[in-house]
mmCIF file of C-alpha atoms in Angstrom:
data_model
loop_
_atom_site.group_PDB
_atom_site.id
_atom_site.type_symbol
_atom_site.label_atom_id
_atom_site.label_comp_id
_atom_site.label_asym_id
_atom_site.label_seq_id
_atom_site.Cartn_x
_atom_site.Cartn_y
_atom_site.Cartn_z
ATOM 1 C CA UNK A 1 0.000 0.000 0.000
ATOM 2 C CA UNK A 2 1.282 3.508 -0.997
ATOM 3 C CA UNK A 3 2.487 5.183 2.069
ATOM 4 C CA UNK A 4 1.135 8.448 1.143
ATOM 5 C CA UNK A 5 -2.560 6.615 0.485
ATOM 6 C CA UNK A 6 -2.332 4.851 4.050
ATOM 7 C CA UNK A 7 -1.515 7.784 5.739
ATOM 8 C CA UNK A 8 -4.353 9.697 4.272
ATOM 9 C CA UNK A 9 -6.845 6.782 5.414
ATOM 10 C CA UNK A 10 -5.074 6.679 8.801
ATOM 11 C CA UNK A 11 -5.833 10.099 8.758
ATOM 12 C CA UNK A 12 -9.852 9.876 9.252
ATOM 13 C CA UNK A 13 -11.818 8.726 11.284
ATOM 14 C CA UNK A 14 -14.070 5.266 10.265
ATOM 15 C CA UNK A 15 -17.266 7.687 11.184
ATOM 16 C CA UNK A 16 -16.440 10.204 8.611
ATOM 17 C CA UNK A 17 -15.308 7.522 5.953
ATOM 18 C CA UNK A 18 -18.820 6.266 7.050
ATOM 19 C CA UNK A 19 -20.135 9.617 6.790
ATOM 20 C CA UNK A 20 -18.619 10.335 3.104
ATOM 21 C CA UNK A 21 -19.828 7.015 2.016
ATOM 22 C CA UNK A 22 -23.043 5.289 3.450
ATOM 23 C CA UNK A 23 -22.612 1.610 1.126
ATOM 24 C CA UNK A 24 -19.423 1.189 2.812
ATOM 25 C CA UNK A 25 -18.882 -2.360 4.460
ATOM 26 C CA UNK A 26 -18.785 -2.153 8.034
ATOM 27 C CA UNK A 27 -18.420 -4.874 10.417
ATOM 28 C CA UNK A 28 -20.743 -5.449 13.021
ATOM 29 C CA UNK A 29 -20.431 -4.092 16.430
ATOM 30 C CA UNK A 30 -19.990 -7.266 18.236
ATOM 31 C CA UNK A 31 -16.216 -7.207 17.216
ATOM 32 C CA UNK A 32 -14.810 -4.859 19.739
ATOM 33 C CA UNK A 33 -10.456 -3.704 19.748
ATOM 34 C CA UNK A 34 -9.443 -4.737 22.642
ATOM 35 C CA UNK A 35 -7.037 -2.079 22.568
ATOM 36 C CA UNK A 36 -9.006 1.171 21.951
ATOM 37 C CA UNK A 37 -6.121 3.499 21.365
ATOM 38 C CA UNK A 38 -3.880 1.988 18.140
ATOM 39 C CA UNK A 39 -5.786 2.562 14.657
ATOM 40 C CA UNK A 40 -6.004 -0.279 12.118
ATOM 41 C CA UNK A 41 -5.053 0.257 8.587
ATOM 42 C CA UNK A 42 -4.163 -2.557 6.045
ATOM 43 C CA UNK A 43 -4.953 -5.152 3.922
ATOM 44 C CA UNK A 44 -6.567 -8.211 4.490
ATOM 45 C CA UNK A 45 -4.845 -11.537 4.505
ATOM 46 C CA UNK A 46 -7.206 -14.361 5.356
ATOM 47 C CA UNK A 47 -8.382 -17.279 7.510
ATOM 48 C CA UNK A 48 -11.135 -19.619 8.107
ATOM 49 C CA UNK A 49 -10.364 -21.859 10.477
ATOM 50 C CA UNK A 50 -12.714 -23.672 13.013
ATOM 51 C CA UNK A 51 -11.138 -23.764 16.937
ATOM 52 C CA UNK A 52 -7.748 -24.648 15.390
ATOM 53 C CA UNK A 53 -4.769 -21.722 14.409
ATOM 54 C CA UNK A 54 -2.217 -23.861 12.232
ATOM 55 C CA UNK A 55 -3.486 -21.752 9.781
ATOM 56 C CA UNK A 56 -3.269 -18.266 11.599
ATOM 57 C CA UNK A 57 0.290 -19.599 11.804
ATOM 58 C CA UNK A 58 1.109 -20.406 8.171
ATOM 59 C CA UNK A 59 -0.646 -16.946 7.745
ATOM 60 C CA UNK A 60 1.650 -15.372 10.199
ATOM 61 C CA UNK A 61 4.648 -16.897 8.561
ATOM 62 C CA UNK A 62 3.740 -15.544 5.387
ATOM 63 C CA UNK A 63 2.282 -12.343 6.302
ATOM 64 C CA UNK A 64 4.349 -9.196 4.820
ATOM 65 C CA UNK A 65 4.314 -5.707 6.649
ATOM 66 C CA UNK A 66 0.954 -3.682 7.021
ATOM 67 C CA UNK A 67 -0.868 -6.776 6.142
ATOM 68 C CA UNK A 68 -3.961 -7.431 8.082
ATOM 69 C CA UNK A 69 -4.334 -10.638 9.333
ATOM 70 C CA UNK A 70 -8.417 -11.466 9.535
ATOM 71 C CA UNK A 71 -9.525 -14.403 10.765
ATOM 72 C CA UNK A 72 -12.697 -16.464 10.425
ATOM 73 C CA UNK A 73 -12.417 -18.850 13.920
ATOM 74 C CA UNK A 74 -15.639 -21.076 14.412
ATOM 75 C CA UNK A 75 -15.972 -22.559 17.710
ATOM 76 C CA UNK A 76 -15.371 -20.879 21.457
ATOM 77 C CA UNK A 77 -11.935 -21.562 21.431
ATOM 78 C CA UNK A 78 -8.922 -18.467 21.476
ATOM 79 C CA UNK A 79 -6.818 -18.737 18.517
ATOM 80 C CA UNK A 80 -4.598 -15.632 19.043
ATOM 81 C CA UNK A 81 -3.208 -13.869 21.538
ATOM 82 C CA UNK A 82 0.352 -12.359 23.171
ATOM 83 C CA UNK A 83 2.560 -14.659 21.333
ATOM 84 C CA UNK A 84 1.141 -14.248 17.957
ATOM 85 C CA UNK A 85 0.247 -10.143 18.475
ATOM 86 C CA UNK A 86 3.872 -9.647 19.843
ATOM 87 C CA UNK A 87 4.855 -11.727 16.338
ATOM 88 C CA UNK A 88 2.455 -9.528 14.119
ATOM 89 C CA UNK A 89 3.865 -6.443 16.046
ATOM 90 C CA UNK A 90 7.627 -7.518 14.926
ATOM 91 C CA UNK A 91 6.844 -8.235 11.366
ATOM 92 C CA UNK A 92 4.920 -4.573 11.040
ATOM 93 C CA UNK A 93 1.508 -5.969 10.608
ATOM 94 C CA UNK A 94 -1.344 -3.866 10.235
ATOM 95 C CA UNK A 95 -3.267 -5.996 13.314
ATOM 96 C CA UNK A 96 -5.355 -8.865 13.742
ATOM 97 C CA UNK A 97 -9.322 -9.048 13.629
ATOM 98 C CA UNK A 98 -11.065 -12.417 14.606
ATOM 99 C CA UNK A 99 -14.379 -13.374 14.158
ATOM 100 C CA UNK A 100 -13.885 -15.398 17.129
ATOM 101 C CA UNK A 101 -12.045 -15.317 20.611
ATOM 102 C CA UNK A 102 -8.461 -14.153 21.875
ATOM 103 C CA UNK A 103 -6.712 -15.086 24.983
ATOM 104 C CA UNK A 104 -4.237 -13.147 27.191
ATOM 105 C CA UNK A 105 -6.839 -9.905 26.581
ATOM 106 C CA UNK A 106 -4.518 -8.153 29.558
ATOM 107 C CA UNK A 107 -1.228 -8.145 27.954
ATOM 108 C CA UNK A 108 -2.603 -7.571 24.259
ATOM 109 C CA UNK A 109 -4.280 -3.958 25.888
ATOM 110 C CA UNK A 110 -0.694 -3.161 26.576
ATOM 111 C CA UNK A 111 0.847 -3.852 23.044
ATOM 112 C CA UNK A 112 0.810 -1.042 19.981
ATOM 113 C CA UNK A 113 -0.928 -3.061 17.571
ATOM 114 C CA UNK A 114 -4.680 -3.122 16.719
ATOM 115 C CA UNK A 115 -6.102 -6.553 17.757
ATOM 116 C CA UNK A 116 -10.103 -6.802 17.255
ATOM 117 C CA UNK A 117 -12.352 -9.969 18.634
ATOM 118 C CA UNK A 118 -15.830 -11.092 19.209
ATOM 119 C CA UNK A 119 -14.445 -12.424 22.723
ATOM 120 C CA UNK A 120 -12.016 -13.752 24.827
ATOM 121 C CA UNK A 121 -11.655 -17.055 26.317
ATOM 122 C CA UNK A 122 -8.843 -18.803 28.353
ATOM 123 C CA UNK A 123 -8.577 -22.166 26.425
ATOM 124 C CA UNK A 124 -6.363 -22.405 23.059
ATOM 125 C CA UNK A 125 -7.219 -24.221 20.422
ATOM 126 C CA UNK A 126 -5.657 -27.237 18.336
ATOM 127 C CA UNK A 127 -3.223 -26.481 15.903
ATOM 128 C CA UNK A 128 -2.939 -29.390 13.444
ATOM 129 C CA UNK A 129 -6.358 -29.147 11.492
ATOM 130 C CA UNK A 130 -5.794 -28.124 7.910
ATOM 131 C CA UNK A 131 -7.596 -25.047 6.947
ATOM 132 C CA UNK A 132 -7.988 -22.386 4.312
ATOM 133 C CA UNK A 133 -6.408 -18.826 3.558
ATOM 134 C CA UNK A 134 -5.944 -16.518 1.434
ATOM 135 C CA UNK A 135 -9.499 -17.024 0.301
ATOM 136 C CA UNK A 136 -12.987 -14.154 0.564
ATOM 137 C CA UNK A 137 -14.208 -14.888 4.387
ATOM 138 C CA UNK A 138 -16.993 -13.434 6.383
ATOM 139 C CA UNK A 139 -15.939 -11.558 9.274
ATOM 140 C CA UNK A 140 -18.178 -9.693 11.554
ATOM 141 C CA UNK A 141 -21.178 -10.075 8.633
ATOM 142 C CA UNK A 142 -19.785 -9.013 5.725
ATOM 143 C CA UNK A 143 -17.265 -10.581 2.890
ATOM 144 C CA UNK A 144 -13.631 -9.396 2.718
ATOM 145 C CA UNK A 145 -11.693 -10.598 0.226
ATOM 146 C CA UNK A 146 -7.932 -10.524 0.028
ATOM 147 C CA UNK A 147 -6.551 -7.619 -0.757
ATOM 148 C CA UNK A 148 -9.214 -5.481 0.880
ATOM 149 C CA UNK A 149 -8.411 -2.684 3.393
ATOM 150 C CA UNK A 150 -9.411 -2.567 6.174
ATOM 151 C CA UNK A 151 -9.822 0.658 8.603
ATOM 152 C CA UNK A 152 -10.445 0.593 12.476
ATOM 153 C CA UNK A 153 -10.902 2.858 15.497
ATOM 154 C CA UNK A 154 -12.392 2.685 18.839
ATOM 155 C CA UNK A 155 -15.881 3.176 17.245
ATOM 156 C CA UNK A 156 -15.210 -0.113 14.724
ATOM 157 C CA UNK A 157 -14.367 -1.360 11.662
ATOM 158 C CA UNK A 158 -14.923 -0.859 8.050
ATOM 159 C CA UNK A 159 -13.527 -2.673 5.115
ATOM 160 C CA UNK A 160 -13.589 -1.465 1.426
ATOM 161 C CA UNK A 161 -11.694 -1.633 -1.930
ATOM 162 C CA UNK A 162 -8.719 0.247 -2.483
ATOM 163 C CA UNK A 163 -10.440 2.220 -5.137
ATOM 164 C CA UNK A 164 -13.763 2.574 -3.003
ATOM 165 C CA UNK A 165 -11.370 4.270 -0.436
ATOM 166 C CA UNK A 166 -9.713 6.587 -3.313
ATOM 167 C CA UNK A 167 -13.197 7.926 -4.373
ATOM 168 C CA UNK A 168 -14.050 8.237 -0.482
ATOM 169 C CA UNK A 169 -11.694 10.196 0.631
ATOM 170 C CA UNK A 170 -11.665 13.413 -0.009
ATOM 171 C CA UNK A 171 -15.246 13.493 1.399
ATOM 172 C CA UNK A 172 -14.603 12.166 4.183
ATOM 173 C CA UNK A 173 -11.617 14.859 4.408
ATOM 174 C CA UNK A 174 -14.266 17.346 3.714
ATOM 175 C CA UNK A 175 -16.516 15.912 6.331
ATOM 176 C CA UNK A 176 -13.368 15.688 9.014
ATOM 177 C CA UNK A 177 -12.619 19.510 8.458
ATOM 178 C CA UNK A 178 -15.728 21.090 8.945
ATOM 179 C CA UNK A 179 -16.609 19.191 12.023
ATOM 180 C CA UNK A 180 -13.148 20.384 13.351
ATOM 181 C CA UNK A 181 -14.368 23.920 12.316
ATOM 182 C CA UNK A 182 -17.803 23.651 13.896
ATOM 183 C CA UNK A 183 -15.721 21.815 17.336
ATOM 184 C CA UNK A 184 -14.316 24.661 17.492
ATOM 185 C CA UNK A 185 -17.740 27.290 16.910
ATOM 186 C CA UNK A 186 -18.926 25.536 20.071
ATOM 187 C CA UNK A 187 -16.460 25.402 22.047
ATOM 188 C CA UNK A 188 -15.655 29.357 21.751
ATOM 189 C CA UNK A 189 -19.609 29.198 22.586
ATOM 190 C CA UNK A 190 -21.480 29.335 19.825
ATOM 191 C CA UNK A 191 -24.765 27.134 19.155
ATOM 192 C CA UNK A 192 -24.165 23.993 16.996
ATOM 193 C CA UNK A 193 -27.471 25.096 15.333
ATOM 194 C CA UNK A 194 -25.706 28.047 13.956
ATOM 195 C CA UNK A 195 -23.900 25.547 12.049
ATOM 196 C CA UNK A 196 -27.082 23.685 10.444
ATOM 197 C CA UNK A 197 -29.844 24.188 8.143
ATOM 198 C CA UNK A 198 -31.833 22.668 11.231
ATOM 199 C CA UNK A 199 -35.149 24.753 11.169
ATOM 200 C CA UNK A 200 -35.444 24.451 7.084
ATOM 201 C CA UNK A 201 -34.656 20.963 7.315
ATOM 202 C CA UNK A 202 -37.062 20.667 9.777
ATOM 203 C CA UNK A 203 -39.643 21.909 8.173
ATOM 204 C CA UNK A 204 -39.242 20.256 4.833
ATOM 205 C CA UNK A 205 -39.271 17.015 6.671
ATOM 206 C CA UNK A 206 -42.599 17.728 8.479
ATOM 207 C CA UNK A 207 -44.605 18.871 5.333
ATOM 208 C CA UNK A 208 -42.725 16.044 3.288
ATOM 209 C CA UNK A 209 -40.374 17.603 1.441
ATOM 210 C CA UNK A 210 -36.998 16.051 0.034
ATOM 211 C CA UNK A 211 -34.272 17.573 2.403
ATOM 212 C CA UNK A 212 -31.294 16.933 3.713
ATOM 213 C CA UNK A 213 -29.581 18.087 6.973
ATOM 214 C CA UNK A 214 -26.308 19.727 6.156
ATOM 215 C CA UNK A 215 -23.674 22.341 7.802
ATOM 216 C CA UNK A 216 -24.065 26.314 6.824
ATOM 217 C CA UNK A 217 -21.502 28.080 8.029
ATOM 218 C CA UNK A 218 -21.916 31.720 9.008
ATOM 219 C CA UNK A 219 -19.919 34.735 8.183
#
């Protein structure tokens, strides 16, 4: 991924890339980071495995820097955790997101990469159940294919095509620098309706007109 293209995406928030484009993919809620703090940005490398990580492994050993390991784990068993984020965290991965469960959720809070689950349990799985990779999975409801990036933050993650992203961003740009402009309205004290068409909008919406709620900003 071009550096320059990455760091614009890291750049944004996944609510304004929501924001600029509403057919995004996003991945449902019930995958949480376990680390808030350290934003995800990379492309997908694949997994579906069921309670067993030989695969995450081979994936691992393959997996080249900013790649995005995402993982498809069926069953209740952990198939990541310290070992294989400190690992990902060496070879300059992009993180690790499992539809499925993580273990040592303590000691993954306190390392700098991005490492998203559905939950955590104690037990490990088996690792000598052949599996697949590189191959389009569903994680958190939606298909990612390889290749696809992938974008995360404390609120979640989203997952599109590189060229999606290209024809996203600079709306979502747009979208990050007038909310930093209206931030700022309010907190010098100024009404966050000042910075809407609330009242027309309002009104078009209660006789049935087409409208659309949008920022003015005043003089």
């Amino acid at each position: 991924m071009h550096s320059e293209f990455r760091n614009r995406i890291a750049a944004l928030d996944t609510a304004s890339l929501c924001d600029a484009n509403p057919q995004i993919r996003t991945l449902d809620s019930g995958i949480r980071p376990v680390n808030p703090g350290p934003r995800l940005v990379g492309r997908a490398l694949t997994v579906a495995c069921d309670g067993d990580f030989l695969f995450v492994l081979k994936a691992l050993h393959e997996a080249e820097e900013g790649d995005v390991l995402v993982i498809t784990a069926h069953g209740g068993r952990a198939i990541a955790g310290e070992l294989f984020a400190t690992e990902s965290l060496r070879r300059k991965l992009g993180g690790i997101v499992v539809d499925g469960a993580v273990r040592d959720s303590h000691r993954l809070a306190e390392i700098p990469l991005p490492v998203y689950s559905r939950f955590v349990h104690p037990r490990a799985g088996t690792a000598n159940t052949m599996s697949r990779y590189h191959i389009p999975v569903e994680c958190g409801g939606v298909l990612i294919h390889p290749g696809d990036v992938l974008v995360g933050d404390a609120d979640g993650l989203l997952v599109s095509t590189v060229e999606e992203l290209k024809a996203t961003i600079p709306a979502a740009e747009k979208i990050q620098q007038q909310e930093a402009v209206v931030l700022e309205g309010i907190r010098q004290g100024r009404s966050i309706f000042e910075y809407l068409n609330f009242e027309e909008h309002y009104e078009n919406c209660l006789h049935g007109r087409s409208s659309a709620l949008s920022f003015v900003f005043p003089g």
